[in-house]
CSV table of N, CA, C and O in Angstrom, one decimal:
chain,number,residue,atom,x,y,z
A,1,MET,N,112.6,48.9,-32.8
A,1,MET,CA,111.4,49.1,-33.3
A,1,MET,C,110.4,48.4,-33.7
A,1,MET,O,109.2,48.8,-32.9
A,2,TYR,N,110.4,47.5,-33.8
A,2,TYR,CA,109.7,46.1,-34.2
A,2,TYR,C,109.2,46.1,-32.8
A,2,TYR,O,107.8,45.2,-32.5
A,3,GLU,N,110.2,45.6,-31.6
A,3,GLU,CA,109.6,45.0,-30.4
A,3,GLU,C,108.5,46.1,-29.8
A,3,GLU,O,107.1,45.9,-29.6
A,4,TRP,N,108.3,47.6,-29.7
A,4,TRP,CA,107.5,48.3,-30.0
A,4,TRP,C,106.1,48.0,-30.6
A,4,TRP,O,105.1,48.4,-29.9
A,5,TRP,N,106.2,47.4,-31.6
A,5,TRP,CA,104.8,47.7,-32.4
A,5,TRP,C,104.6,46.2,-32.2
A,5,TRP,O,102.9,46.4,-31.7
A,6,VAL,N,104.9,45.3,-31.3
A,6,VAL,CA,104.3,44.2,-31.4
A,6,VAL,C,104.1,44.6,-29.7
A,6,VAL,O,103.1,43.6,-30.0
A,7,PHE,N,104.3,45.1,-29.1
A,7,PHE,CA,104.0,45.7,-27.8
A,7,PHE,C,102.9,45.9,-27.7
A,7,PHE,O,101.7,46.2,-27.1
A,8,ALA,N,102.5,47.6,-28.6
A,8,ALA,CA,101.6,48.0,-29.0
A,8,ALA,C,100.2,47.1,-29.8
A,8,ALA,O,99.2,47.7,-28.8
A,9,HIS,N,101.0,46.1,-30.2
A,9,HIS,CA,99.9,45.4,-30.6
A,9,HIS,C,98.8,44.5,-29.2
A,9,HIS,O,98.1,43.9,-29.5
A,10,VAL,N,99.8,43.9,-28.8
A,10,VAL,CA,99.4,43.3,-27.3
A,10,VAL,C,98.6,43.4,-26.8
A,10,VAL,O,97.6,44.0,-25.8
A,11,VAL,N,99.0,45.0,-26.3
A,11,VAL,CA,98.8,46.2,-24.9
A,11,VAL,C,96.8,46.4,-26.3
A,11,VAL,O,95.8,46.3,-25.9
A,12,GLY,N,96.9,46.6,-27.6
A,12,GLY,CA,95.6,46.3,-28.5
A,12,GLY,C,94.6,45.6,-28.1
A,12,GLY,O,93.7,45.0,-27.8
A,13,VAL,N,95.6,44.0,-28.0
A,13,VAL,CA,94.4,42.9,-27.9
A,13,VAL,C,94.1,43.1,-26.3
A,13,VAL,O,92.7,42.1,-26.0
A,14,PHE,N,95.0,43.0,-25.2
A,14,PHE,CA,94.0,43.0,-24.4
A,14,PHE,C,93.1,44.5,-23.6
A,14,PHE,O,92.2,44.0,-23.2
A,15,GLY,N,93.5,45.4,-24.0
A,15,GLY,CA,92.5,46.6,-24.2
A,15,GLY,C,91.3,45.8,-24.9
A,15,GLY,O,90.3,46.3,-24.1
A,16,PHE,N,91.4,45.8,-26.1
A,16,PHE,CA,90.0,44.8,-27.2
A,16,PHE,C,89.2,44.3,-26.0
A,16,PHE,O,88.3,44.2,-25.8
A,17,LEU,N,90.2,42.9,-25.7
A,17,LEU,CA,89.5,41.8,-25.2
A,17,LEU,C,89.0,42.6,-23.4
A,17,LEU,O,87.5,42.1,-23.0
A,18,ALA,N,89.7,43.3,-22.5
A,18,ALA,CA,88.8,44.1,-21.4
A,18,ALA,C,87.3,44.7,-21.4
A,18,ALA,O,86.8,44.7,-20.7
A,19,ALA,N,87.9,45.5,-22.7
A,19,ALA,CA,86.4,46.4,-23.2
A,19,ALA,C,85.2,45.3,-23.5
A,19,ALA,O,84.3,45.8,-23.2
A,20,HIS,N,85.7,44.7,-24.5
A,20,HIS,CA,84.6,43.4,-24.9
A,20,HIS,C,84.3,43.3,-23.5
A,20,HIS,O,82.7,42.7,-23.9
A,21,GLY,N,84.6,42.4,-22.6
A,21,GLY,CA,84.0,42.0,-21.6
A,21,GLY,C,83.8,42.9,-20.6
A,21,GLY,O,82.5,41.9,-20.0
A,22,VAL,N,83.5,44.1,-20.8
A,22,VAL,CA,82.7,44.5,-20.1
A,22,VAL,C,81.2,44.8,-20.8
A,22,VAL,O,80.3,44.8,-20.2
A,23,SER,N,81.0,44.9,-22.0
A,23,SER,CA,79.9,44.9,-22.5
A,23,SER,C,79.1,43.5,-22.9
A,23,SER,O,78.2,43.2,-22.3
A,24,MET,N,80.3,42.4,-22.8
A,24,MET,CA,79.2,40.8,-22.7
A,24,MET,C,79.0,41.0,-21.0
A,24,MET,O,78.3,40.4,-20.7
A,25,GLY,N,79.8,41.3,-19.9
A,25,GLY,CA,79.0,41.3,-18.4
A,25,GLY,C,77.9,41.8,-18.3
A,25,GLY,O,77.2,41.6,-17.8
A,26,VAL,N,77.8,42.9,-19.4
A,26,VAL,CA,76.3,44.1,-18.7
A,26,VAL,C,75.4,43.3,-19.6
A,26,VAL,O,74.1,43.3,-19.2
A,27,LEU,N,76.1,42.7,-20.8
A,27,LEU,CA,74.6,41.4,-21.5
A,27,LEU,C,74.1,40.8,-20.6
A,27,LEU,O,73.4,40.4,-20.4
A,28,VAL,N,75.1,39.6,-20.0
A,28,VAL,CA,74.6,38.5,-18.7
A,28,VAL,C,73.5,40.1,-17.9
A,28,VAL,O,72.8,38.9,-17.2
A,29,LYS,N,73.9,40.9,-16.9
A,29,LYS,CA,73.2,41.0,-15.9
A,29,LYS,C,71.9,41.7,-16.8
A,29,LYS,O,70.9,41.6,-16.1
A,30,LEU,N,72.2,41.9,-17.9
A,30,LEU,CA,70.6,42.8,-18.4
A,30,LEU,C,69.2,41.5,-18.0
A,30,LEU,O,68.9,42.0,-18.4
A,31,ARG,N,70.0,40.4,-18.6
A,31,ARG,CA,69.1,39.3,-18.8
A,31,ARG,C,68.0,39.5,-17.7
A,31,ARG,O,67.4,39.0,-17.2
A,32,SER,N,68.8,39.2,-16.2
A,32,SER,CA,68.3,39.1,-14.7
A,32,SER,C,67.8,40.9,-14.6
A,32,SER,O,66.9,40.4,-13.7
A,33,GLU,N,67.9,41.5,-15.1
A,33,GLU,CA,67.6,42.9,-14.6
A,33,GLU,C,66.6,43.4,-15.2
A,33,GLU,O,65.6,43.3,-16.2
A,34,ARG,N,65.2,43.7,-14.0
A,34,ARG,CA,64.1,44.6,-14.1
A,34,ARG,C,63.7,46.0,-13.8
A,34,ARG,O,62.8,46.5,-14.6
A,35,ASP,N,65.3,46.3,-13.2
A,35,ASP,CA,64.7,47.7,-12.6
A,35,ASP,C,65.0,48.8,-13.8
A,35,ASP,O,66.2,48.7,-14.5
A,36,PRO,N,64.3,49.6,-14.7
A,36,PRO,CA,64.2,50.1,-15.4
A,36,PRO,C,65.2,51.1,-15.1
A,36,PRO,O,66.2,51.6,-16.5
A,37,VAL,N,65.0,52.0,-13.6
A,37,VAL,CA,66.8,52.7,-13.9
A,37,VAL,C,68.3,52.0,-13.8
A,37,VAL,O,69.5,52.1,-14.4
A,38,ARG,N,68.1,50.7,-13.1
A,38,ARG,CA,69.8,50.1,-13.1
A,38,ARG,C,69.7,49.4,-14.2
A,38,ARG,O,71.0,49.8,-15.3
A,39,VAL,N,68.5,49.3,-15.9
A,39,VAL,CA,69.0,48.7,-16.7
A,39,VAL,C,69.6,50.0,-17.4
A,39,VAL,O,70.3,49.8,-18.5
A,40,ASP,N,69.3,51.4,-17.5
A,40,ASP,CA,69.3,52.7,-18.5
A,40,ASP,C,71.3,52.4,-17.1
A,40,ASP,O,71.7,53.0,-18.7
A,41,GLU,N,71.1,52.0,-16.2
A,41,GLU,CA,72.3,52.5,-16.3
A,41,GLU,C,73.6,51.9,-16.9
A,41,GLU,O,74.6,51.6,-17.1
A,42,LEU,N,73.6,50.4,-17.0
A,42,LEU,CA,73.6,49.0,-17.7
A,42,LEU,C,74.1,49.6,-18.9
A,42,LEU,O,75.2,49.2,-19.2
A,43,LEU,N,73.4,50.0,-19.7
A,43,LEU,CA,73.5,50.6,-21.0
A,43,LEU,C,74.3,51.5,-21.3
A,43,LEU,O,75.1,51.8,-22.4
A,44,GLN,N,74.0,52.4,-20.1
A,44,GLN,CA,74.9,53.2,-20.7
A,44,GLN,C,76.7,53.2,-20.3
A,44,GLN,O,77.5,53.4,-21.0
A,45,LEU,N,77.0,52.2,-19.1
A,45,LEU,CA,77.8,51.2,-19.1
A,45,LEU,C,78.6,51.1,-20.2
A,45,LEU,O,79.2,51.1,-20.8
A,46,SER,N,78.1,50.0,-20.6
A,46,SER,CA,77.8,49.1,-21.7
A,46,SER,C,78.6,50.4,-23.1
A,46,SER,O,79.4,50.2,-23.8
A,47,SER,N,77.8,51.5,-23.3
A,47,SER,CA,78.2,53.0,-24.2
A,47,SER,C,79.4,52.8,-23.7
A,47,SER,O,79.9,53.5,-24.8
A,48,ARG,N,79.6,53.6,-22.6
A,48,ARG,CA,81.2,54.2,-22.3
A,48,ARG,C,82.2,53.0,-23.0
A,48,ARG,O,83.1,53.8,-23.0
A,49,ALA,N,81.9,51.6,-22.5
A,49,ALA,CA,82.7,51.0,-23.1
A,49,ALA,C,83.3,50.7,-24.4
A,49,ALA,O,84.3,50.0,-24.9
A,50,THR,N,82.3,51.0,-25.4
A,50,THR,CA,82.0,51.3,-26.7
A,50,THR,C,83.5,51.5,-27.5
A,50,THR,O,84.1,51.2,-27.9
A,51,THR,N,83.8,52.9,-26.8
A,51,THR,CA,84.3,53.9,-27.7
A,51,THR,C,86.0,53.5,-27.3
A,51,THR,O,86.3,53.1,-27.9
A,52,PRO,N,86.5,52.8,-26.0
A,52,PRO,CA,88.2,51.9,-25.8
A,52,PRO,C,87.4,51.2,-26.5
A,52,PRO,O,89.1,50.7,-27.0
A,53,LEU,N,87.2,50.1,-26.9
A,53,LEU,CA,86.4,49.3,-27.6
A,53,LEU,C,87.3,49.5,-29.3
A,53,LEU,O,88.5,49.1,-29.5
A,54,TYR,N,86.6,50.5,-30.0
A,54,TYR,CA,86.8,50.6,-31.3
A,54,TYR,C,88.1,51.1,-31.4
A,54,TYR,O,89.2,50.9,-32.2
A,55,GLY,N,88.9,51.8,-29.9
A,55,GLY,CA,90.2,52.5,-30.2
A,55,GLY,C,91.0,51.4,-30.0
A,55,GLY,O,92.1,51.6,-30.8
A,56,PHE,N,91.0,50.5,-29.1
A,56,PHE,CA,92.1,49.2,-28.8
A,56,PHE,C,91.9,48.3,-30.6
A,56,PHE,O,93.3,47.9,-30.3
A,57,LEU,N,90.7,48.3,-31.2
A,57,LEU,CA,90.7,47.2,-32.3
A,57,LEU,C,91.3,48.3,-33.1
A,57,LEU,O,92.5,47.3,-33.8
A,58,LEU,N,91.6,49.8,-33.3
A,58,LEU,CA,92.0,50.4,-34.6
A,58,LEU,C,93.7,50.3,-34.2
A,58,LEU,O,94.7,49.6,-34.6
A,59,LEU,N,94.3,50.4,-32.6
A,59,LEU,CA,95.4,49.7,-32.4
A,59,LEU,C,95.8,48.2,-32.7
A,59,LEU,O,96.6,47.9,-33.4
A,60,LEU,N,95.1,47.7,-32.4
A,60,LEU,CA,95.3,46.1,-32.6
A,60,LEU,C,95.5,46.1,-34.2
A,60,LEU,O,96.5,44.8,-34.3
A,61,ILE,N,94.2,46.4,-35.0
A,61,ILE,CA,94.6,46.3,-36.4
A,61,ILE,C,95.9,46.9,-36.5
A,61,ILE,O,96.6,46.4,-37.5
A,62,GLY,N,96.0,48.5,-36.3
A,62,GLY,CA,97.3,49.0,-36.9
A,62,GLY,C,98.4,48.7,-36.7
A,62,GLY,O,99.3,48.5,-37.6
A,63,ALA,N,98.8,48.3,-35.7
A,63,ALA,CA,99.7,47.4,-35.1
A,63,ALA,C,100.2,46.9,-35.6
A,63,ALA,O,101.4,46.4,-35.4
A,64,GLY,N,99.2,45.6,-35.8
A,64,GLY,CA,99.4,44.2,-36.3
A,64,GLY,C,100.0,44.2,-37.6
A,64,GLY,O,100.5,43.4,-38.5
A,65,ILE,N,99.4,45.0,-38.6
A,65,ILE,CA,99.8,45.6,-39.7
A,65,ILE,C,101.2,45.9,-39.8
A,65,ILE,O,102.3,45.0,-40.9
A,66,VAL,N,101.7,47.0,-39.3
A,66,VAL,CA,102.8,47.3,-39.2
A,66,VAL,C,104.1,46.6,-39.1
A,66,VAL,O,104.8,46.2,-38.9
A,67,THR,N,103.8,45.6,-37.7
A,67,THR,CA,103.9,44.4,-37.6
A,67,THR,C,104.0,43.4,-38.8
A,67,THR,O,105.8,42.9,-38.9
A,68,GLY,N,103.5,43.3,-38.9
A,68,GLY,CA,103.8,42.3,-40.3
A,68,GLY,C,104.7,42.9,-41.3
A,68,GLY,O,105.5,41.7,-42.0
A,69,PHE,N,104.2,44.2,-41.5
A,69,PHE,CA,105.8,44.6,-42.7
A,69,PHE,C,107.1,44.8,-42.1
A,69,PHE,O,108.0,44.0,-42.9
A,70,LEU,N,107.0,45.4,-40.7
A,70,LEU,CA,108.4,45.3,-40.3
A,70,LEU,C,108.7,43.5,-39.8
A,70,LEU,O,110.2,43.5,-40.1
A,71,GLY,N,108.7,42.7,-39.8
A,71,GLY,CA,108.6,41.3,-39.4
A,71,GLY,C,109.1,40.2,-40.9
A,71,GLY,O,109.7,39.5,-40.8
A,72,GLY,N,108.6,40.7,-41.7
A,72,GLY,CA,108.3,40.4,-43.4
A,72,GLY,C,107.3,38.9,-43.2
A,72,GLY,O,107.4,37.9,-43.4
A,73,TRP,N,106.2,39.4,-42.5
A,73,TRP,CA,105.2,38.0,-42.1
A,73,TRP,C,104.6,37.9,-43.2
A,73,TRP,O,103.5,36.9,-42.8
A,74,TRP,N,104.2,38.3,-44.2
A,74,TRP,CA,103.1,38.6,-45.3
A,74,TRP,C,103.5,37.1,-46.0
A,74,TRP,O,102.1,36.5,-46.8
A,75,ASP,N,104.3,36.5,-46.3
A,75,ASP,CA,104.3,35.3,-46.8
A,75,ASP,C,103.8,33.5,-45.7
A,75,ASP,O,104.4,32.7,-46.7
A,76,GLU,N,103.7,34.3,-44.6
A,76,GLU,CA,103.6,33.3,-43.7
A,76,GLU,C,101.8,33.1,-43.7
A,76,GLU,O,100.8,33.9,-43.4
A,77,GLY,N,101.5,31.8,-43.6
A,77,GLY,CA,99.9,31.2,-43.6
A,77,GLY,C,99.1,31.3,-42.4
A,77,GLY,O,98.1,32.4,-42.3
A,78,TRP,N,99.9,32.3,-41.3
A,78,TRP,CA,99.1,32.2,-39.8
A,78,TRP,C,99.2,33.5,-40.0
A,78,TRP,O,97.4,33.9,-39.1
A,79,ILE,N,99.6,34.6,-40.3
A,79,ILE,CA,99.2,35.9,-40.1
A,79,ILE,C,98.0,35.8,-40.9
A,79,ILE,O,96.9,36.9,-40.4
A,80,TRP,N,97.3,35.2,-42.0
A,80,TRP,CA,96.4,35.6,-43.2
A,80,TRP,C,95.4,34.9,-41.8
A,80,TRP,O,93.9,35.5,-42.1
A,81,GLY,N,95.6,34.1,-41.5
A,81,GLY,CA,94.6,33.1,-40.7
A,81,GLY,C,94.5,34.0,-39.3
A,81,GLY,O,92.6,34.3,-38.9
A,82,GLY,N,94.9,35.1,-38.8
A,82,GLY,CA,94.7,36.1,-37.7
A,82,GLY,C,93.4,36.9,-38.2
A,82,GLY,O,93.0,37.6,-37.8
A,83,ILE,N,94.0,37.3,-39.6
A,83,ILE,CA,93.4,38.7,-40.4
A,83,ILE,C,92.1,37.8,-40.6
A,83,ILE,O,91.4,38.7,-40.4
A,84,VAL,N,91.8,36.6,-40.9
A,84,VAL,CA,90.1,36.3,-41.4
A,84,VAL,C,89.5,36.3,-40.3
A,84,VAL,O,88.8,36.7,-40.0
A,85,THR,N,90.4,35.3,-39.0
A,85,THR,CA,89.7,35.0,-37.3
A,85,THR,C,89.3,36.8,-37.3
A,85,THR,O,88.4,36.9,-36.4
């Protein structure tokens, strides 16, 4: 069971990074875009990436907490460093 929670945590990490990458890519592209229609399309793309971003963030945090309890990691310093980060 522990391995599945670790897998869910890793899926949350990769999903969060992918969705965050979409938003950051839109940010970079918006700096040079002047066409209002294209700007609107880019903002809609960023908006559509936000919902999965928060879903993956919840998966990342939730699975990390469960994994911390299942593995007995709460007395280790690195888990608290990860939480602070």
